[in-house]
Coordinates of C-alpha atoms in Angstrom, one line a residue:
M1 CA -134.6 -50.6 56.6
I2 CA -132.0 -51.0 59.3
S3 CA -129.7 -53.9 60.2
T4 CA -131.0 -56.3 62.9
D5 CA -129.5 -58.8 65.2
I6 CA -128.6 -61.8 63.1
D7 CA -127.4 -65.3 63.9
Y8 CA -125.9 -66.1 60.6
Y9 CA -122.7 -65.0 58.9
R10 CA -123.5 -65.7 55.2
A11 CA -125.9 -63.5 53.2
S12 CA -128.3 -65.5 51.1
N13 CA -130.3 -62.8 49.4
D14 CA -130.2 -59.1 48.5
E15 CA -131.9 -58.0 51.7
E16 CA -129.4 -59.6 54.1
C17 CA -126.2 -57.9 55.2
G18 CA -124.2 -60.9 56.3
I19 CA -120.7 -61.7 54.9
T20 CA -120.9 -63.3 51.5
E21 CA -119.2 -66.4 50.2
T22 CA -117.1 -64.2 47.8
E23 CA -115.9 -62.0 50.7
I24 CA -114.9 -65.1 52.7
L25 CA -113.1 -66.5 49.7
G26 CA -111.1 -63.3 49.1
R27 CA -110.6 -62.6 52.8
G28 CA -112.3 -59.3 52.5
R29 CA -110.4 -58.2 49.4
N30 CA -111.9 -57.1 46.1
L31 CA -112.4 -60.0 43.8
Q32 CA -114.3 -58.2 41.0
K33 CA -113.2 -59.5 37.7
F34 CA -111.4 -57.4 35.1
D35 CA -112.9 -56.8 31.7
D36 CA -111.4 -59.1 29.0
S37 CA -110.7 -56.0 26.9
T38 CA -108.7 -54.4 29.6
V39 CA -106.7 -57.6 30.2
T40 CA -106.1 -57.9 26.4
V41 CA -104.9 -54.3 26.2
F42 CA -102.3 -54.6 29.0
E43 CA -101.1 -58.0 27.7
T44 CA -100.5 -56.4 24.3
R45 CA -98.6 -53.5 25.9
V46 CA -96.4 -55.9 27.8
R47 CA -95.6 -57.8 24.5
Q48 CA -95.1 -54.5 22.6
S49 CA -92.6 -53.3 25.1
G50 CA -90.1 -55.9 24.0
I51 CA -89.2 -56.9 27.5
L52 CA -90.2 -60.5 27.2
E53 CA -87.7 -61.2 24.5
Q54 CA -85.0 -59.3 26.4
L55 CA -85.7 -61.4 29.5
D56 CA -85.3 -64.6 27.5
R57 CA -82.0 -63.4 26.1
W58 CA -80.7 -62.6 29.6
A59 CA -81.9 -65.9 30.9
A60 CA -80.1 -67.7 28.1
E61 CA -76.9 -65.7 28.7
D62 CA -76.9 -66.5 32.4
S63 CA -77.6 -70.2 31.9
N64 CA -74.6 -72.3 32.8
A65 CA -75.7 -75.7 31.3
E66 CA -77.7 -77.1 28.6
G67 CA -80.5 -79.5 29.4
M68 CA -84.2 -80.2 29.5
G69 CA -84.6 -78.1 32.7
G70 CA -87.4 -78.5 35.2
R71 CA -91.1 -78.5 34.7
P72 CA -92.7 -75.4 33.1
A73 CA -93.6 -72.6 35.5
M74 CA -97.2 -72.3 36.4
I75 CA -97.2 -68.5 36.2
S76 CA -95.2 -66.8 33.5
I77 CA -93.4 -63.5 33.8
R78 CA -95.8 -62.1 31.1
A79 CA -98.9 -63.0 33.3
L80 CA -97.2 -61.5 36.4
L81 CA -96.4 -58.2 34.6
V82 CA -100.0 -58.0 33.3
A83 CA -101.4 -58.5 36.8
L84 CA -99.1 -55.8 38.3
L85 CA -100.1 -53.4 35.5
L86 CA -103.8 -54.1 36.2
L87 CA -103.2 -53.3 39.9
A88 CA -101.5 -50.1 39.0
H89 CA -104.3 -49.2 36.7
E90 CA -106.9 -49.4 39.4
G91 CA -104.7 -47.6 42.0
S92 CA -104.0 -50.6 44.2
P93 CA -100.7 -51.3 46.0
L94 CA -98.3 -53.5 44.0
H95 CA -98.2 -56.3 46.5
I96 CA -97.3 -59.7 45.2
R97 CA -100.2 -61.2 47.2
R98 CA -102.6 -58.9 45.5
A99 CA -101.1 -59.9 42.1
A100 CA -101.7 -63.6 43.1
Y101 CA -105.3 -62.8 43.9
V102 CA -105.7 -61.1 40.5
L103 CA -104.4 -64.2 38.7
Q104 CA -106.4 -66.6 40.9
H105 CA -109.7 -64.9 41.2
R106 CA -110.1 -61.8 39.1
L107 CA -109.7 -63.1 35.5
S108 CA -112.3 -64.6 33.3
A109 CA -111.9 -67.8 31.4
P110 CA -110.8 -66.1 28.1
S111 CA -108.3 -63.9 30.1
R112 CA -106.9 -67.0 31.7
E113 CA -106.5 -68.7 28.4
L114 CA -104.8 -65.5 27.0
L115 CA -102.2 -65.6 29.9
D116 CA -101.8 -69.4 29.8
L117 CA -103.1 -69.8 33.4
P118 CA -104.7 -72.9 34.8
E119 CA -108.2 -73.1 36.3
S120 CA -108.5 -72.3 40.0
P121 CA -110.9 -74.3 42.1
V122 CA -113.4 -72.1 43.9
S123 CA -114.6 -74.5 46.7
F124 CA -113.8 -73.3 50.2
A125 CA -112.5 -76.8 51.1
T126 CA -109.4 -76.3 48.9
H127 CA -109.2 -72.5 49.4
I128 CA -106.3 -72.3 51.8
P129 CA -103.8 -74.6 50.1
T130 CA -104.8 -73.3 46.7
T131 CA -104.3 -69.7 47.7
K132 CA -100.9 -70.5 49.2
R133 CA -99.9 -72.3 46.0
W134 CA -100.9 -69.4 43.8
Y135 CA -99.0 -66.9 46.0
T136 CA -95.9 -69.1 46.0
N137 CA -95.9 -69.5 42.2
T138 CA -96.5 -65.7 41.8
I139 CA -93.6 -64.7 44.0
R140 CA -91.4 -67.3 42.3
A141 CA -92.2 -65.7 39.0
F142 CA -91.2 -62.3 40.4
Y143 CA -87.9 -63.5 41.7
R144 CA -87.1 -65.3 38.4
M145 CA -87.5 -61.9 36.7
K146 CA -85.7 -60.0 39.5
K147 CA -82.7 -62.4 39.4
L148 CA -82.0 -61.5 35.8
M149 CA -81.3 -57.9 36.6
D150 CA -80.5 -57.5 40.3
P151 CA -77.1 -55.6 40.7
Y152 CA -77.1 -56.0 44.5
P153 CA -78.0 -59.6 45.4
Q154 CA -78.2 -60.3 49.1
E155 CA -80.4 -62.0 51.7
L156 CA -83.1 -59.5 52.6
Y157 CA -85.3 -61.3 55.2
T158 CA -83.4 -60.8 58.4
A159 CA -81.6 -58.0 60.2
K160 CA -77.8 -58.1 59.9
T161 CA -75.0 -57.4 62.3
Y162 CA -72.6 -54.7 61.3
T163 CA -69.9 -57.3 60.8
Q164 CA -72.2 -59.0 58.3
I165 CA -72.9 -55.7 56.5
Q166 CA -69.1 -55.1 56.2
E167 CA -68.7 -58.6 54.8
I168 CA -71.5 -58.1 52.2
L169 CA -69.8 -54.8 51.1
R170 CA -66.4 -56.4 50.9
N171 CA -67.7 -59.3 48.7
H172 CA -69.7 -57.1 46.4
D173 CA -68.8 -57.6 42.7
E174 CA -68.7 -54.2 41.0
Q175 CA -68.3 -55.6 37.5
R176 CA -71.4 -57.8 37.9
A177 CA -73.3 -54.9 39.4
E178 CA -72.5 -52.7 36.4
K179 CA -73.7 -55.3 34.0
Y180 CA -77.0 -56.0 35.9
K181 CA -77.6 -52.3 36.5
A182 CA -77.6 -51.8 32.7
R183 CA -80.1 -54.6 32.4
L184 CA -82.3 -53.0 35.0
D185 CA -82.2 -49.7 33.3
E186 CA -83.0 -51.4 30.0
Y187 CA -86.1 -52.9 31.5
T188 CA -87.2 -49.4 32.5
R189 CA -86.3 -47.9 29.1
L190 CA -88.3 -50.5 27.2
F191 CA -91.5 -49.9 29.2
I192 CA -91.2 -46.1 29.1
R193 CA -90.7 -46.3 25.3
M194 CA -93.9 -48.3 25.0
T195 CA -95.8 -45.5 26.8
F196 CA -94.2 -42.8 24.7
M197 CA -95.1 -44.6 21.4
A198 CA -98.7 -44.9 22.6
Q199 CA -99.2 -41.2 21.8
P200 CA -100.5 -40.1 18.4
R201 CA -97.7 -39.4 16.0
A202 CA -98.5 -35.7 15.8
V203 CA -98.1 -35.4 19.5
R204 CA -94.9 -37.3 19.6
R205 CA -93.5 -35.1 16.8
A206 CA -94.8 -31.8 18.1
T207 CA -91.1 -30.8 18.4
K208 CA -88.2 -31.9 16.2
Q209 CA -86.0 -32.6 19.1
M210 CA -86.2 -34.2 22.6
D211 CA -85.8 -31.5 25.2
V212 CA -85.7 -32.8 28.8
A213 CA -85.4 -31.7 32.4
F214 CA -83.9 -34.2 34.8
D215 CA -83.8 -34.4 38.6
Q216 CA -83.6 -36.8 41.6
T217 CA -86.4 -37.5 44.1
Y218 CA -86.4 -39.7 47.3
I219 CA -87.8 -43.2 47.2
G220 CA -88.5 -45.0 50.5
T221 CA -87.3 -48.5 51.3
P222 CA -89.4 -51.1 53.2
T223 CA -86.7 -51.4 55.8
T224 CA -86.0 -48.1 57.6
R225 CA -83.0 -49.0 59.8
G226 CA -79.9 -47.6 58.2
Y227 CA -76.2 -47.3 58.9
S228 CA -73.3 -45.0 58.0
R229 CA -70.2 -46.3 56.1
K230 CA -68.4 -43.5 57.9
H231 CA -68.9 -45.1 61.2
L232 CA -69.1 -48.8 60.1
A233 CA -65.6 -49.7 61.2
S234 CA -66.2 -48.4 64.7
K235 CA -69.6 -50.2 64.9
V236 CA -67.9 -53.5 63.9
K237 CA -65.2 -53.0 66.6
A238 CA -67.8 -52.2 69.3
E239 CA -69.9 -55.2 68.2
R240 CA -67.0 -57.6 68.5
G241 CA -66.4 -56.5 72.1
A242 CA -70.0 -56.8 73.1
N243 CA -71.7 -59.8 74.6
L244 CA -74.1 -61.8 72.5
G245 CA -77.2 -60.5 74.3
E246 CA -76.0 -56.9 74.2
R247 CA -76.0 -56.7 70.4
S248 CA -78.9 -54.7 68.9
P249 CA -80.4 -55.6 65.5
G250 CA -78.7 -53.9 62.6
P251 CA -79.9 -52.9 59.1
V252 CA -81.4 -55.4 56.7
N253 CA -80.3 -53.8 53.4
A254 CA -76.7 -53.0 52.8
F255 CA -77.3 -51.2 49.5
A256 CA -79.2 -48.0 50.4
G257 CA -78.1 -44.6 51.7
W258 CA -79.0 -41.5 53.6
H259 CA -80.8 -38.9 51.5
V260 CA -80.6 -35.3 52.7
K261 CA -84.2 -34.3 52.6
S262 CA -84.0 -30.8 54.1
G263 CA -81.9 -28.6 56.3
K264 CA -78.2 -27.8 56.2
G265 CA -77.0 -31.2 55.2
E266 CA -74.7 -31.3 52.2
R267 CA -75.7 -33.3 49.1
V268 CA -72.5 -34.8 47.7
D269 CA -71.8 -36.7 44.4
N270 CA -69.3 -39.6 45.0
Q271 CA -67.7 -41.4 42.2
K272 CA -67.5 -45.1 41.8
G273 CA -65.1 -46.6 44.4
E274 CA -65.5 -43.7 46.8
I275 CA -67.2 -44.2 50.2
D276 CA -70.2 -42.1 51.0
Q277 CA -69.6 -40.3 54.3
T278 CA -73.2 -38.9 54.6
A279 CA -74.8 -39.7 57.9
P280 CA -77.1 -38.0 60.5
G281 CA -75.1 -36.2 63.1
R282 CA -75.9 -35.1 66.6
G283 CA -77.0 -31.5 66.9
E284 CA -77.0 -31.1 63.1
W285 CA -80.0 -29.2 61.7
A286 CA -80.9 -31.5 58.8
N287 CA -83.5 -34.2 58.0
Y288 CA -82.2 -37.5 56.6
D289 CA -84.2 -40.4 55.1
W290 CA -82.9 -43.9 54.6
G291 CA -83.6 -45.3 51.1
W292 CA -82.9 -44.6 47.4
V293 CA -83.4 -41.9 44.9
A294 CA -85.3 -42.0 41.6
N295 CA -83.6 -40.3 38.7
L296 CA -86.3 -38.9 36.3
A297 CA -86.1 -37.2 32.9
V298 CA -89.2 -35.4 31.8
R299 CA -90.0 -34.1 28.3
V300 CA -90.3 -30.3 28.2
D301 CA -90.9 -27.7 25.4
A302 CA -87.9 -25.5 24.6
E303 CA -89.6 -24.0 21.5
Q304 CA -92.8 -22.8 23.2
P305 CA -92.2 -23.0 27.0
G306 CA -95.5 -23.4 28.9
S307 CA -97.5 -24.5 25.8
K308 CA -99.8 -27.5 25.9
R309 CA -98.8 -29.2 22.7
F310 CA -98.0 -32.4 24.6
R311 CA -98.0 -33.8 28.1
H312 CA -94.8 -33.7 30.1
L313 CA -94.2 -37.5 30.3
V314 CA -91.4 -39.3 32.0
V315 CA -89.1 -40.3 29.2
A316 CA -86.2 -41.9 31.2
A317 CA -85.9 -43.2 34.7
S318 CA -83.7 -45.3 37.1
L319 CA -83.1 -45.9 40.8
S320 CA -79.8 -45.4 42.5
I321 CA -78.2 -45.1 46.0
P322 CA -78.2 -41.5 47.3
N323 CA -75.0 -39.5 47.0
M324 CA -73.5 -42.0 44.6
E325 CA -72.7 -41.4 40.9
V326 CA -75.3 -38.6 40.5
A327 CA -73.6 -37.3 37.4
E328 CA -73.3 -40.8 35.9
E329 CA -77.0 -41.4 36.5
G330 CA -77.8 -38.2 34.7
T331 CA -75.7 -39.3 31.8
R332 CA -77.6 -42.6 31.6
L333 CA -80.9 -40.7 31.5
L334 CA -79.6 -38.6 28.6
E335 CA -78.5 -41.7 26.8
S336 CA -81.9 -43.3 27.2
A337 CA -84.0 -40.3 26.1
P338 CA -82.9 -40.0 22.5
T339 CA -84.0 -43.6 21.8
L340 CA -87.5 -42.3 21.4
D341 CA -86.9 -41.4 17.7
L342 CA -86.3 -37.7 18.4
A343 CA -82.9 -35.9 18.1
P344 CA -81.2 -34.8 21.3
G345 CA -82.0 -31.2 22.2
I346 CA -81.7 -29.2 25.5
A347 CA -81.2 -30.9 28.9
D348 CA -82.1 -28.7 31.9
A349 CA -81.1 -29.6 35.5
D350 CA -80.6 -27.9 38.8
K351 CA -77.3 -26.9 40.5
Q352 CA -76.7 -30.5 41.7
H353 CA -75.9 -31.7 38.2
W354 CA -74.4 -29.3 35.6
A355 CA -73.1 -26.8 38.1
N356 CA -71.6 -29.4 40.5
A357 CA -70.3 -32.2 38.3
K358 CA -66.9 -32.3 36.8
P359 CA -66.9 -32.0 32.9
F360 CA -65.7 -35.5 32.2
R361 CA -68.5 -37.0 34.3
L362 CA -71.5 -35.3 32.8
L363 CA -70.8 -32.4 30.4
K364 CA -68.5 -34.3 27.9
P365 CA -70.8 -37.3 27.7
A366 CA -73.8 -35.1 27.2
L367 CA -72.2 -33.1 24.4
K368 CA -71.2 -36.4 22.8
I369 CA -74.8 -37.6 22.9
G370 CA -75.9 -34.3 21.4
F371 CA -77.5 -32.5 24.4
T372 CA -76.9 -28.8 25.2
P373 CA -77.0 -27.9 28.9
S374 CA -79.4 -25.5 30.6
T375 CA -78.9 -24.7 34.3
D376 CA -78.4 -22.1 36.9
Y377 CA -74.9 -21.4 38.2
R378 CA -73.7 -21.5 41.7
S379 CA -73.1 -18.0 43.2
D380 CA -69.3 -18.7 43.5
R381 CA -69.0 -19.6 39.8
V382 CA -70.3 -16.4 38.1
G383 CA -68.2 -13.7 36.6
V384 CA -64.7 -14.5 35.2
R385 CA -63.8 -18.1 35.9
G386 CA -60.5 -18.7 34.1
G387 CA -59.8 -18.6 30.4
E388 CA -57.8 -19.9 27.5
H389 CA -55.8 -18.3 24.7
G390 CA -56.5 -14.9 26.2
G391 CA -60.3 -15.4 26.1
L392 CA -62.2 -15.0 29.3
F393 CA -64.6 -17.7 30.5
V394 CA -67.7 -16.0 31.8
E395 CA -71.0 -17.8 32.5
G396 CA -70.8 -20.3 29.6
D397 CA -69.3 -18.0 27.0
V398 CA -65.8 -16.8 26.0
Y399 CA -65.2 -13.0 25.9
C400 CA -62.6 -10.6 24.6
P401 CA -59.9 -9.9 27.2
S402 CA -60.7 -6.1 26.9
T403 CA -64.3 -6.5 27.9
P404 CA -65.2 -3.8 30.4
A405 CA -65.2 -5.0 34.0
P406 CA -68.8 -3.8 34.8
L407 CA -70.1 -6.1 32.0
L408 CA -68.0 -9.1 33.1
N409 CA -69.3 -8.7 36.7
A410 CA -72.9 -8.0 35.8
T411 CA -74.2 -11.2 37.4
K412 CA -72.2 -10.8 40.5
D413 CA -73.5 -7.3 41.0
F414 CA -77.0 -8.4 40.4
L415 CA -76.8 -11.3 42.9
D416 CA -75.3 -8.9 45.5
K417 CA -78.3 -6.5 44.8
Q418 CA -76.0 -3.7 43.6
I419 CA -78.0 -3.3 40.4
D420 CA -81.6 -3.9 39.5
V421 CA -82.9 -6.4 36.9
E422 CA -83.3 -3.7 34.1
T423 CA -79.7 -2.7 34.5
Y424 CA -78.6 -6.3 34.7
R425 CA -80.4 -7.2 31.4
A426 CA -79.0 -4.1 29.7
R427 CA -75.4 -5.0 30.7
L428 CA -75.9 -8.6 29.5
E429 CA -77.1 -7.3 26.1
E430 CA -74.2 -4.9 25.9
R431 CA -71.8 -7.7 26.8
K432 CA -72.8 -9.8 23.8
A433 CA -70.8 -7.5 21.5
Y434 CA -67.5 -8.6 23.2
R435 CA -68.3 -12.3 22.9
L436 CA -65.9 -14.3 20.7
H437 CA -67.5 -15.3 17.3
V438 CA -67.8 -18.9 16.3
K439 CA -65.7 -19.7 13.2
D440 CA -66.4 -23.4 13.2
K441 CA -69.2 -25.3 15.0
A442 CA -68.4 -27.2 18.2
K443 CA -67.6 -30.8 17.8
G444 CA -68.9 -33.6 20.0
N445 CA -65.9 -33.4 22.3
G446 CA -66.6 -29.7 23.1
K447 CA -63.8 -28.3 20.9
V448 CA -64.7 -25.1 18.9
L449 CA -62.9 -22.6 16.8
L450 CA -63.5 -19.0 18.0
R451 CA -62.2 -15.7 16.6
C452 CA -61.9 -12.1 17.8
P453 CA -65.2 -10.2 17.7
A454 CA -63.5 -7.4 15.6
L455 CA -62.9 -9.9 12.8
G456 CA -65.1 -11.5 10.2
P457 CA -67.8 -10.3 7.9
S458 CA -70.0 -9.2 10.8
P459 CA -67.8 -7.6 13.5
T460 CA -69.5 -6.5 16.7
V461 CA -66.6 -4.3 18.1
T462 CA -63.8 -2.2 16.8
C463 CA -60.2 -2.8 17.9
P464 CA -57.0 -0.9 17.1
L465 CA -55.3 -4.3 16.5
R466 CA -57.7 -5.4 13.8
E467 CA -58.6 -4.0 10.4
M468 CA -62.3 -4.2 9.6
M469 CA -63.3 -5.8 6.4
R470 CA -64.5 -3.5 3.7
T471 CA -67.7 -5.5 3.3
A472 CA -68.7 -5.0 6.9
A473 CA -71.8 -2.9 7.5
K474 CA -71.2 0.8 8.4
K475 CA -72.7 1.2 11.9
N476 CA -71.8 2.2 15.4
R477 CA -70.0 -0.5 17.4
P478 CA -68.4 -0.6 20.9
A479 CA -64.7 0.3 20.7
V480 CA -61.9 -1.5 22.6
E481 CA -59.9 1.1 24.6
P482 CA -56.3 1.3 23.3
E483 CA -55.1 1.6 26.9
T484 CA -56.0 -2.0 27.6
L485 CA -53.8 -3.3 24.8
E486 CA -50.2 -3.9 25.6
E487 CA -48.1 -5.8 23.1
E488 CA -46.2 -7.9 25.7
F489 CA -49.5 -9.1 27.2
L490 CA -51.4 -10.0 24.0
D491 CA -52.4 -13.6 23.8
T492 CA -53.3 -16.0 20.9
I493 CA -56.8 -14.6 20.4
C494 CA -55.4 -11.1 19.8
K495 CA -52.6 -12.3 17.4
Q496 CA -54.1 -15.1 15.3
H497 CA -57.1 -15.2 13.2
S498 CA -58.8 -17.8 15.4
A499 CA -58.0 -20.2 18.3
A500 CA -59.4 -23.6 19.4
F501 CA -61.2 -23.6 22.8
D502 CA -62.3 -26.6 24.9
L503 CA -65.7 -25.5 26.2
T504 CA -65.7 -28.4 28.7
E505 CA -62.9 -26.8 30.6
M506 CA -65.2 -24.0 31.8
Q507 CA -66.4 -24.3 35.4
A508 CA -69.7 -22.8 34.2
P509 CA -70.7 -24.8 31.1
Q510 CA -72.0 -23.2 27.9
Q511 CA -75.8 -23.2 27.6
A512 CA -78.5 -23.3 25.0
F513 CA -79.7 -19.8 25.9
D514 CA -77.7 -16.8 27.1
Y515 CA -77.5 -17.1 30.8
G516 CA -79.6 -14.5 32.7
S517 CA -81.5 -13.5 29.6
E518 CA -85.3 -13.4 29.6
E519 CA -85.4 -16.3 27.1
W520 CA -83.1 -18.4 29.5
E521 CA -85.2 -17.6 32.5
T522 CA -88.5 -18.5 30.8
F523 CA -87.2 -21.9 29.7
H524 CA -85.4 -22.7 32.9
D525 CA -88.4 -21.9 35.0
H526 CA -90.6 -23.9 32.7
A527 CA -88.3 -26.9 32.8
R528 CA -87.8 -26.8 36.6
N529 CA -91.5 -26.4 37.2
S530 CA -92.3 -29.3 34.9
V531 CA -89.9 -31.8 36.4
E532 CA -90.8 -30.8 40.0
S533 CA -94.5 -31.1 39.1
E534 CA -93.9 -34.6 37.8
N535 CA -92.1 -35.5 41.0
E536 CA -95.0 -34.3 43.1
Q537 CA -97.6 -36.1 40.9
L538 CA -95.7 -39.4 41.0
K539 CA -95.4 -39.1 44.8
A540 CA -98.9 -37.9 45.5
S541 CA -101.0 -40.3 47.6
G542 CA -104.0 -41.9 45.8
D543 CA -102.4 -42.6 42.4
E544 CA -98.8 -43.9 41.9
D545 CA -97.3 -42.8 45.2
I546 CA -93.9 -44.1 44.3
A547 CA -92.2 -42.7 47.4
T548 CA -94.2 -44.8 49.9
A549 CA -92.6 -48.2 50.5
R550 CA -95.8 -49.7 52.0
R551 CA -97.3 -49.8 48.5
R552 CA -94.4 -52.1 47.2
R553 CA -93.2 -54.3 50.0
V554 CA -90.8 -56.5 48.1
R555 CA -87.3 -55.6 49.4
G556 CA -84.2 -54.5 47.4
I557 CA -83.5 -51.8 45.0
A558 CA -84.0 -54.1 42.0
A559 CA -87.5 -55.0 43.1
A560 CA -88.2 -51.3 43.8
Q561 CA -87.2 -50.3 40.3
I562 CA -89.2 -53.1 38.7
L563 CA -92.4 -51.9 40.5
V564 CA -91.7 -48.2 40.2
T565 CA -91.3 -48.6 36.5
L566 CA -94.8 -50.1 36.2
L567 CA -96.1 -47.2 38.3
I568 CA -94.4 -44.7 35.9
V569 CA -96.0 -46.7 33.0
N570 CA -99.4 -46.2 34.5
H571 CA -98.7 -42.5 35.2
N572 CA -97.7 -41.9 31.6
L573 CA -100.7 -43.8 30.1
R574 CA -103.0 -41.9 32.4
K575 CA -101.6 -38.5 31.4
I576 CA -101.8 -39.4 27.7
A577 CA -105.5 -40.4 28.1
A578 CA -106.2 -37.2 30.0
F579 CA -104.5 -35.2 27.2
L580 CA -106.6 -36.9 24.5
S581 CA -109.7 -36.4 26.5
D582 CA -109.0 -32.7 26.8
Q583 CA -108.6 -32.5 23.1
E584 CA -112.0 -34.1 22.5
I585 CA -113.6 -31.8 25.0
E586 CA -112.0 -28.8 23.2
R587 CA -113.3 -30.1 19.9
A588 CA -116.8 -30.4 21.3
R589 CA -116.8 -26.9 22.6
T590 CA -115.7 -25.5 19.2
S591 CA -118.5 -25.3 16.6
P592 CA -117.5 -27.4 13.5
R593 CA -116.1 -25.4 10.6
V594 CA -118.3 -25.6 7.5
Q595 CA -116.2 -26.4 4.4
T596 CA -116.9 -23.8 1.8
L597 CA -117.3 -25.2 -1.7
R598 CA -115.1 -23.2 -4.2
R599 CA -116.8 -21.8 -7.3
R600 CA -114.5 -23.8 -9.6
D601 CA -115.8 -27.0 -7.9
R602 CA -119.4 -25.7 -7.8
V603 CA -119.7 -24.6 -11.4
W604 CA -118.1 -26.7 -14.1
A605 CA -119.0 -29.3 -16.8
N606 CA -116.9 -32.3 -17.7
R607 CA -117.5 -33.6 -21.3
Y608 CA -115.4 -36.7 -20.6
T609 CA -117.2 -38.0 -17.5
K610 CA -120.5 -36.4 -18.7
T611 CA -121.1 -34.8 -15.2
T612 CA -121.6 -31.3 -13.9
G613 CA -120.5 -29.8 -10.6
S614 CA -123.4 -31.4 -8.9
G615 CA -122.5 -34.8 -10.1
D616 CA -125.4 -34.9 -12.6
L617 CA -125.2 -38.1 -14.7
T618 CA -128.1 -37.4 -17.1
I619 CA -125.9 -35.6 -19.8
P620 CA -126.3 -37.6 -23.1
R621 CA -123.1 -38.8 -24.8
G622 CA -122.0 -37.1 -28.0
G623 CA -122.4 -33.5 -29.2
Q624 CA -121.3 -30.2 -27.7
T625 CA -124.6 -29.5 -25.9
A626 CA -127.0 -31.5 -24.0
T627 CA -130.3 -31.1 -22.2
S628 CA -130.3 -31.8 -18.5
A629 CA -132.3 -31.2 -15.4
P630 CA -130.0 -29.4 -13.0
P631 CA -130.8 -29.6 -9.3
G632 CA -133.6 -27.2 -8.3
N633 CA -134.9 -27.0 -11.9
P634 CA -137.3 -30.0 -12.4
D635 CA -138.6 -28.5 -15.7
G636 CA -135.3 -29.1 -17.3
G637 CA -133.1 -26.6 -19.1
I638 CA -130.3 -26.3 -21.6
L639 CA -126.8 -27.1 -20.4
T640 CA -124.0 -26.1 -22.7
M641 CA -120.9 -28.3 -22.4
M642 CA -118.4 -25.5 -22.8
P643 CA -115.2 -25.2 -20.7
M644 CA -115.9 -23.0 -17.6
R645 CA -112.2 -22.7 -16.7
T646 CA -108.8 -22.9 -18.3

């Protein structure tokens, strides 16, 4: 059968290929209804996240007056979130118009009743005004929600002049932005917690602590024309001197930035109040993208790196402006991750975070939360980098001032390719003997009591200045050369029993594993691969594709984080389902284990319950012996009710 020349446009039976009434009603879009069970599941997940109660509290907090208010909204925020999650579940773009079509056409009567939605007329005569009304009410619901947590409110419909951009930046309220940014991050945290708690308890508690790897990745913005704050003043000056017809359209969004995607452009970390000077330059070999960055923390396994005990889910997320408060965004991720009912563990990151941020911005807050860093060091920060009380700061640890120079410079020599990896690892192992011993555990502020390695019950070196305890084990130890000890140059660590050190003062922060060791390399590679893999999966086309702005056209960073959060929710749920499916497949492949019945359970007689091991109930009451017909012996036999075990 082939298509023929037709003079109609509406198909009336199965053998005609014209355009159907349903296709006309949906303007060619998919209007297939969602299962009631699917709608119920997502509605339950929205309620269990706790975001609805939080939105109500924020709305009450922002309300300036008491009164009856206007008429009730036709579409609730609950219904909107369910519609967006349904779109994410089927892999559709998160467009508000598509969400309106879901609410108008793709829900059954029970689902409409569940979401408190009105009936929608299906006649074509009222199709156009009804569709417009549903879209208007849907986008109003979205903006009601966005208004409660938008740190950067501005008009986003038209292109601005550079003078207008300058005025928007000048009038920006930093205190309000901080408050509403916290709300936006709380919205994301609640949804991510809901996905994490959807795992079976055994999977959630596969480890006793929450180990994470965090990173940044680029997120596109619907408007691509950007500007540089570095050149903004000159642009405004040139604009004022130009005629009205000579002015070119400027950017739409004032709150975005240039992200260095590749090349020789420098990624910076500006603090609050500083002006980002990042901008594409002529003749510069670098690729820049205008938009935002997503800050993601992924769960990793520090106990068994590379194992498949659980899926590497996103456990904390946020959106921010590139090159601004990178360290502070990392701190917020670490504050959010421990709210998943697991103790803080190890936090791994690349050189942009631990190795680049000042201690008071990232290291001290992380230690206070309970996380221990894991990272690679910059090449200019290896070897001896200062010290305190005579101790030498070397790659996250404090060493004796008489440590041999080849051991202190082992990493430098390895990076300069002067020694091979075997020699490097051997020197690191030898260097451990000169590391100061911990007398008292580190406090949350990074302060720790350390003592000379020649002191204590387990000394690791011998020193002419120190007398070894009699209880110390008799074994060979590295010896400190007397020539390196001069009385006038001795510091606190060589004179006193112990000294207090501030580990946050080290340029290279102390780590969970010995830097450069095989254990450190295994975990660091596992953590970096895990978070980079999550970035690629979230940005891959066909599923969530969070980097593509065309799949979420609503403008503004708040709208982007609202929608990206829902995509992360779908990503986590999809990975959990795949993990459980893999477990079921593995169980099906493995032959079931036959439970062996123990002899003591197989052969016994209970005079009180009058039963045998086979559950025979024919034993007569009274007396020490009874006649019974055991299984397999229909002719009967004599069963003696004597104890078979003691």
